[in-house]
């Protein structure tokens, strides 16, 4: 296990994400159309399906990547298709969702210049969404610039996120301790479920950022924890399952205390925020 790597950590307010203009069109009325998705297609089959779409919808494209679950072998019949499209002269990146041939598609439209600000933002917030997509992608239409962009994505994933400061570490420890205290003392089941939901991801975020590892959101949270320490990920799942099924919170409390222990344990006395 990797628990010996104790690094400064904090929990700061997540910086505003550099958002893409986003629009959704023509979601299907029934799952049957989505089930047409080919989850086992080869790269060439994807090329044959994607390129006519890109040619008609993005005539100024100069490079195309297929990303997401289809390149990782994790796609289901309901998975959308993530496509990264590069245009030579685009000044502002955007994303859009639409249905093509009965399949949900998410398109991320960039120029080679707009990629870098997203890389920087993802490293700062500790969630490398774009880096993961590009590192795991399949080339559908190549361009001389793609190799260096993919190499940079892979390198940033290996380097980890921007390291939190000591003051950020103390803030992270305080707020996780606060949620844990609430969870340990709650008597209302509905309130307990709400607190557990928050504690699930916040505790993962703490232990990962404490060890200079990237975090994730939703399904990516437990995936990121498993990449760091499979024993922790298994214990995390079992502890929260026990609570949800039987209202027994002891394993969750013990787990989060173990996350906090290398960094000083629960923190309340002496914490300040905004004092001048």
Tab-separated table of N, CA and C in Angstrom, residues 11 13 23 28 32 60 89 105 107 122 145-147 180 183 188 192 204 233 239 241 245 252 254 257 272 276:
chain	number	residue	atom	x	y	z
A	11	UNK	N	-7.782	21.832	1.404
A	11	UNK	CA	-9.067	21.800	0.698
A	11	UNK	C	-9.476	23.237	0.458
A	13	UNK	N	-11.377	26.265	-1.909
A	13	UNK	CA	-12.531	26.375	-2.785
A	13	UNK	C	-12.082	26.167	-4.210
A	23	UNK	N	-24.352	23.056	-25.334
A	23	UNK	CA	-25.740	22.937	-25.752
A	23	UNK	C	-26.069	21.478	-26.051
A	28	UNK	N	-32.767	11.257	-27.678
A	28	UNK	CA	-33.777	10.325	-28.161
A	28	UNK	C	-34.869	10.095	-27.131
A	32	UNK	N	-33.956	2.502	-27.185
A	32	UNK	CA	-33.668	1.606	-28.300
A	32	UNK	C	-32.683	2.222	-29.292
A	60	UNK	N	-14.131	22.828	-40.888
A	60	UNK	CA	-12.819	23.440	-40.695
A	60	UNK	C	-11.887	22.590	-39.833
A	89	UNK	N	-8.127	27.538	-36.683
A	89	UNK	CA	-8.170	28.950	-36.331
A	89	UNK	C	-9.229	29.294	-35.293
A	105	UNK	N	-23.553	11.817	-28.846
A	105	UNK	CA	-22.192	12.271	-29.122
A	105	UNK	C	-21.914	13.529	-28.311
A	107	UNK	N	-19.078	16.426	-28.397
A	107	UNK	CA	-17.978	16.963	-29.180
A	107	UNK	C	-17.290	18.076	-28.412
A	122	UNK	N	-7.096	22.283	-15.316
A	122	UNK	CA	-7.306	20.929	-14.794
A	122	UNK	C	-6.255	20.555	-13.757
A	145	UNK	N	0.802	18.143	-34.910
A	145	UNK	CA	0.791	18.672	-33.541
A	145	UNK	C	0.239	17.696	-32.510
A	146	UNK	N	-0.438	16.644	-32.953
A	146	UNK	CA	-1.099	15.750	-32.003
A	146	UNK	C	-0.113	14.998	-31.119
A	147	UNK	N	1.004	14.587	-31.668
A	147	UNK	CA	1.956	13.783	-30.893
A	147	UNK	C	2.453	14.549	-29.676
A	180	UNK	N	-16.988	14.762	9.112
A	180	UNK	CA	-16.914	13.491	9.838
A	180	UNK	C	-17.579	13.602	11.204
A	183	UNK	N	-21.261	13.438	10.691
A	183	UNK	CA	-21.686	12.087	10.338
A	183	UNK	C	-21.710	11.176	11.562
A	188	UNK	N	-30.646	11.480	12.546
A	188	UNK	CA	-31.705	11.410	11.543
A	188	UNK	C	-31.176	10.682	10.314
A	192	UNK	N	-28.309	11.686	7.683
A	192	UNK	CA	-27.123	10.841	7.618
A	192	UNK	C	-26.767	10.451	6.195
A	204	UNK	N	-12.191	11.003	-0.256
A	204	UNK	CA	-11.321	10.546	-1.339
A	204	UNK	C	-10.450	11.693	-1.829
A	233	UNK	N	-9.463	1.636	-1.847
A	233	UNK	CA	-10.677	1.697	-2.663
A	233	UNK	C	-11.664	0.609	-2.264
A	239	UNK	N	-17.099	-0.002	3.331
A	239	UNK	CA	-17.515	0.782	4.490
A	239	UNK	C	-18.803	1.544	4.213
A	241	UNK	N	-20.987	0.881	1.777
A	241	UNK	CA	-22.054	-0.101	1.545
A	241	UNK	C	-22.665	-0.546	2.864
A	245	UNK	N	-26.602	0.018	3.859
A	245	UNK	CA	-27.444	-1.160	4.017
A	245	UNK	C	-27.938	-1.354	5.446
A	252	UNK	N	-17.033	3.471	8.291
A	252	UNK	CA	-16.792	4.739	7.598
A	252	UNK	C	-15.986	5.676	8.488
A	254	UNK	N	-13.987	4.935	10.988
A	254	UNK	CA	-12.621	4.434	11.150
A	254	UNK	C	-11.795	4.696	9.884
A	257	UNK	N	-10.940	8.451	9.611
A	257	UNK	CA	-9.922	8.746	10.616
A	257	UNK	C	-8.549	8.269	10.149
A	272	UNK	N	-8.396	28.891	11.961
A	272	UNK	CA	-8.912	30.211	11.627
A	272	UNK	C	-9.061	30.325	10.117
A	276	UNK	N	-7.451	38.549	10.109
A	276	UNK	CA	-6.407	39.505	9.699
A	276	UNK	C	-5.784	40.171	10.915
